Coordinates of N, CA, C and O in Angstrom, one line a residue:
X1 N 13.2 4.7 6.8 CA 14.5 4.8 6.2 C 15.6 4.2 7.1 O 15.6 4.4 8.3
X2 N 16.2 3.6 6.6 CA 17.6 2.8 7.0 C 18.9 3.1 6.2 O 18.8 3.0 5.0
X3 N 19.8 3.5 6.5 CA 20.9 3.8 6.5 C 20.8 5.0 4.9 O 21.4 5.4 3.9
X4 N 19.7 5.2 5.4 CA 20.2 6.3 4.2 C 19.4 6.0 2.9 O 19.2 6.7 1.9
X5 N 18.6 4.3 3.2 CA 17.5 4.1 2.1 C 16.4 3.9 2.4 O 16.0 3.4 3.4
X6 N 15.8 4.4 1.0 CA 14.2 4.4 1.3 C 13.8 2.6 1.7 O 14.6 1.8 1.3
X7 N 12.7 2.2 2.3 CA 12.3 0.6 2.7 C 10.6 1.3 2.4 O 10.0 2.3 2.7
X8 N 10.3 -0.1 1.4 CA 9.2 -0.3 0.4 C 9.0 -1.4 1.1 O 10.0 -1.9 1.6
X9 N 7.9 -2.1 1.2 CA 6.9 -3.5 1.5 C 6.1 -3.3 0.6 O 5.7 -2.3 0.2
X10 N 6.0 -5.0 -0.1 CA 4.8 -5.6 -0.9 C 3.9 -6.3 0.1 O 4.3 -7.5 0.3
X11 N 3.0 -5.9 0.7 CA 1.9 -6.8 1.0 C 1.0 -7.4 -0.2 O 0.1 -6.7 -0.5
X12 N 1.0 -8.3 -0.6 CA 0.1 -9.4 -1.1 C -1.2 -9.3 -0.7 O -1.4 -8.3 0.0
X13 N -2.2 -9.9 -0.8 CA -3.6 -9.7 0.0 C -4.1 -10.7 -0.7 O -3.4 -11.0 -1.6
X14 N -5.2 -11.4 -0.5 CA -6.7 -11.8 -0.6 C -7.9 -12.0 0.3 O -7.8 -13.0 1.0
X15 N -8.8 -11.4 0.4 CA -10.1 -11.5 1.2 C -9.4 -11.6 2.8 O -9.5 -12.5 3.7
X16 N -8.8 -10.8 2.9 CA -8.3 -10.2 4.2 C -8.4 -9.2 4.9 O -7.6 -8.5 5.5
X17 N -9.9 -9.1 4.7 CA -10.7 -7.3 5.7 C -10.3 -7.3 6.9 O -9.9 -6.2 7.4
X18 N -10.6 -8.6 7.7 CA -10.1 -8.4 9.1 C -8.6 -8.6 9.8 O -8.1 -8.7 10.9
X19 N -8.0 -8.5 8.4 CA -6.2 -8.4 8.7 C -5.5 -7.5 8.3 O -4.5 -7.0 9.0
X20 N -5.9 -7.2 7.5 CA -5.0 -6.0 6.8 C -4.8 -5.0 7.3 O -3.7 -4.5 7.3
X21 N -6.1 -4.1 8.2 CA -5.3 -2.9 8.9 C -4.2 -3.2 9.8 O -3.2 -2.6 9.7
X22 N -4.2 -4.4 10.8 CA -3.7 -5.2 11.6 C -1.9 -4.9 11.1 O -0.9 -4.4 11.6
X23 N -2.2 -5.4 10.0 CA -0.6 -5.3 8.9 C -0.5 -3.7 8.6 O 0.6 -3.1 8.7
X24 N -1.4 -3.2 8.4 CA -0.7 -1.5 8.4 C -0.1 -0.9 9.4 O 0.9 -0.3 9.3
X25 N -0.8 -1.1 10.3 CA -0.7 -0.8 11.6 C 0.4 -1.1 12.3 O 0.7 -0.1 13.0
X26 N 1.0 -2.1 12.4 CA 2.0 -2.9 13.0 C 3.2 -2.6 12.3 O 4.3 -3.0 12.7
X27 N 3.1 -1.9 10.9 CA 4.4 -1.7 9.6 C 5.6 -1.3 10.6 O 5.1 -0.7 11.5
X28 N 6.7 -1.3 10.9 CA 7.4 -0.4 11.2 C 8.1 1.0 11.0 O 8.3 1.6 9.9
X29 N 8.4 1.4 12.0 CA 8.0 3.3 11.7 C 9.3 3.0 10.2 O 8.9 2.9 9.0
X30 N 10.6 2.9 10.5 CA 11.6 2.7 9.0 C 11.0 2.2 8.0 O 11.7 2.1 7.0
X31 N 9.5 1.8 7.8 CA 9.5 1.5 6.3 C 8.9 2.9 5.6 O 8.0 3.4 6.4
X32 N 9.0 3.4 4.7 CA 8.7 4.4 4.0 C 7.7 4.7 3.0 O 7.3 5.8 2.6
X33 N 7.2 3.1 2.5 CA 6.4 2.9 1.8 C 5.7 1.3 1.6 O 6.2 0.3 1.0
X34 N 4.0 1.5 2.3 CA 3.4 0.2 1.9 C 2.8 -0.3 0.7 O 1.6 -0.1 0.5
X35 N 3.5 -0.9 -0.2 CA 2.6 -1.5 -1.4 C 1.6 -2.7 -1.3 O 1.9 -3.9 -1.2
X36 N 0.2 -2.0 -1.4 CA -0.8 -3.4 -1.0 C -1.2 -3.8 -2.3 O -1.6 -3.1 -3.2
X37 N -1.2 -5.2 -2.3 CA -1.5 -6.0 -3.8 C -2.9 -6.5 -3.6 O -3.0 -7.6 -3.0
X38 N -3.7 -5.8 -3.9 CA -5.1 -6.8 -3.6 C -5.5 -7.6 -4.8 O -5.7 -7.1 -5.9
X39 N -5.5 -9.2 -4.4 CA -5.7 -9.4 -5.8 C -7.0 -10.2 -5.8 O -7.2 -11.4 -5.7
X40 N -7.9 -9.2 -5.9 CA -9.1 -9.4 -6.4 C -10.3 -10.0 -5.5 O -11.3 -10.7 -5.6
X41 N -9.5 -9.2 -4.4 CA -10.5 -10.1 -2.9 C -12.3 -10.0 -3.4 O -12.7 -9.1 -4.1
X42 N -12.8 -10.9 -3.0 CA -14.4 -11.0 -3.1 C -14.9 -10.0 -1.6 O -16.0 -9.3 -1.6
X43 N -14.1 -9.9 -0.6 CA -14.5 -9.2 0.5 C -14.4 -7.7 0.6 O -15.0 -7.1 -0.3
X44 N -13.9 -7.2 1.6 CA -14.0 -5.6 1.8 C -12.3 -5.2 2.0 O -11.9 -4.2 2.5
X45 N -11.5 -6.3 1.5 CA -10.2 -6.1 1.6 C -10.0 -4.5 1.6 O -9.7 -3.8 2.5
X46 N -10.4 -4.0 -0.3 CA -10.0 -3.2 -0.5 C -10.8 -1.7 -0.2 O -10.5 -0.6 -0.7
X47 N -11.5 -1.7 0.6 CA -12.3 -0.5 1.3 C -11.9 -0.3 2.4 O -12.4 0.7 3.0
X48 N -11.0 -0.9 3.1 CA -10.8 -1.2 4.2 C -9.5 -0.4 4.1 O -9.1 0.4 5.0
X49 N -8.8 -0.7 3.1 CA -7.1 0.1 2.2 C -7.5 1.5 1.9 O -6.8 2.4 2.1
X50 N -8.5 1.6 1.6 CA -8.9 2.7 1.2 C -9.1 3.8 2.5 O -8.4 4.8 2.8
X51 N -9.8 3.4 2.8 CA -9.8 4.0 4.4 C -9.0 4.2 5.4 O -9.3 5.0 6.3
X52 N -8.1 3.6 5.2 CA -6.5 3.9 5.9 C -5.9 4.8 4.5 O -5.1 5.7 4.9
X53 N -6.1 4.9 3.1 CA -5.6 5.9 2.6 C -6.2 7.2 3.2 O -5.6 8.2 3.7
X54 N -7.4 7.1 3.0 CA -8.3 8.2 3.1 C -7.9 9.1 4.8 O -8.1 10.2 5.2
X55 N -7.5 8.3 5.1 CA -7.2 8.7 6.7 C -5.9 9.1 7.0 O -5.6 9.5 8.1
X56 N -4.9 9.2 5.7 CA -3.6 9.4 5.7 C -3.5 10.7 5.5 O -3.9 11.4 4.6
X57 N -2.8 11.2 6.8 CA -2.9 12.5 6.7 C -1.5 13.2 6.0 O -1.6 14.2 5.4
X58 N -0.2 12.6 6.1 CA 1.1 12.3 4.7 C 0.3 12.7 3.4 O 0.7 13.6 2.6
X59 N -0.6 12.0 3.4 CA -0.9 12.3 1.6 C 0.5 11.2 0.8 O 1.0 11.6 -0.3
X60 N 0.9 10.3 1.2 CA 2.0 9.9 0.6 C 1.2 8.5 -0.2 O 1.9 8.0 -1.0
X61 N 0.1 8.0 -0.1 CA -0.4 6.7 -0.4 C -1.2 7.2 -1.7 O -1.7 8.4 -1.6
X62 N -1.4 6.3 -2.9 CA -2.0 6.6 -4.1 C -2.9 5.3 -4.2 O -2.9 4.6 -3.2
X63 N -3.8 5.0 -5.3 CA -4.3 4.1 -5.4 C -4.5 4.3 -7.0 O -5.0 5.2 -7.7
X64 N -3.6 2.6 -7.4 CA -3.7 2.5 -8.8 C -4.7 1.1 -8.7 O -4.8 0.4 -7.8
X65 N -5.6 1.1 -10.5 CA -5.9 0.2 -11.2 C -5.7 -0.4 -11.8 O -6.0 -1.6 -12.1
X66 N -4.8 0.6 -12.3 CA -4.0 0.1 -14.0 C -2.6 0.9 -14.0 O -2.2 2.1 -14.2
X67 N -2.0 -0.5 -13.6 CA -0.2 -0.1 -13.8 C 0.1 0.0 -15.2 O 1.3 0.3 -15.4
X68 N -0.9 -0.2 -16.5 CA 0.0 -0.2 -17.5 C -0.5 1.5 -18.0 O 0.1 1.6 -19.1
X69 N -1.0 2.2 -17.8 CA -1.0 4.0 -17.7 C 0.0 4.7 -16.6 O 0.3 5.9 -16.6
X70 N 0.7 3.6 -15.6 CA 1.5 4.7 -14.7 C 2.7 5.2 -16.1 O 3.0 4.8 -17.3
X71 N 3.2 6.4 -15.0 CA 4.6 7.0 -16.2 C 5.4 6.7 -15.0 O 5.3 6.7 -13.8
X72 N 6.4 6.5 -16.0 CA 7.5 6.1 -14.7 C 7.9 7.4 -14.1 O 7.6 8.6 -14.4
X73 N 8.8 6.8 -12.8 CA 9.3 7.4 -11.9 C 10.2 7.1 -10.8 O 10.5 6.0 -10.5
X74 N 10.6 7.8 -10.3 CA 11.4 7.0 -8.6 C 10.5 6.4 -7.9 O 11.0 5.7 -7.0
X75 N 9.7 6.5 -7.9 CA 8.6 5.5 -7.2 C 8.0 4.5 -7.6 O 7.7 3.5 -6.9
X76 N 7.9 4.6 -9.1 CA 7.3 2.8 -9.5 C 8.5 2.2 -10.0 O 8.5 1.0 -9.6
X77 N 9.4 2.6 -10.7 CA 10.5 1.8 -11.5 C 11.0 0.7 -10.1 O 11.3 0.9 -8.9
X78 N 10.9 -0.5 -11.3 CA 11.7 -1.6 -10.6 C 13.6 -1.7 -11.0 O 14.3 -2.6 -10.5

């Protein structure tokens, strides 16, 4: 958080297993929320996301498939 607002990141992704924790990891502490876009890696991108969720002891990280079943909220609304 910065001055009083929440800070959201879109990471992008493709077939980036050996980068991605690299980018979690390095986030800075002010950002409040990572959005990872995997789009459709052939690799272990997304097991690798998972595993840093799974290890999240916050409980603050979700994992969607299908954005068109979310219900809105303060968290997804653009």
């Amino acid at each position: 958080m910065i001055n009083n607002k929440t800070v959201a990141v879109v990471v992008p992704c493709y077939n980036e297993e050996s980068q991605i924790g690299m980018v979690i990891e390095s986030m800075p502490s002010f950002v409040d929320r990572i959005i990872i876009v995997n789009d459709k890696s052939k690799d272990n991108t997304s097991k690798v996301v998972e595993e840093y969720i799974k290890n999240d002891t916050i409980k603050a990280i979700k994992i969607t498939n299908d954005s068109n079943n979310e219900k809105p909220s303060r968290y997804n609304r653009a």
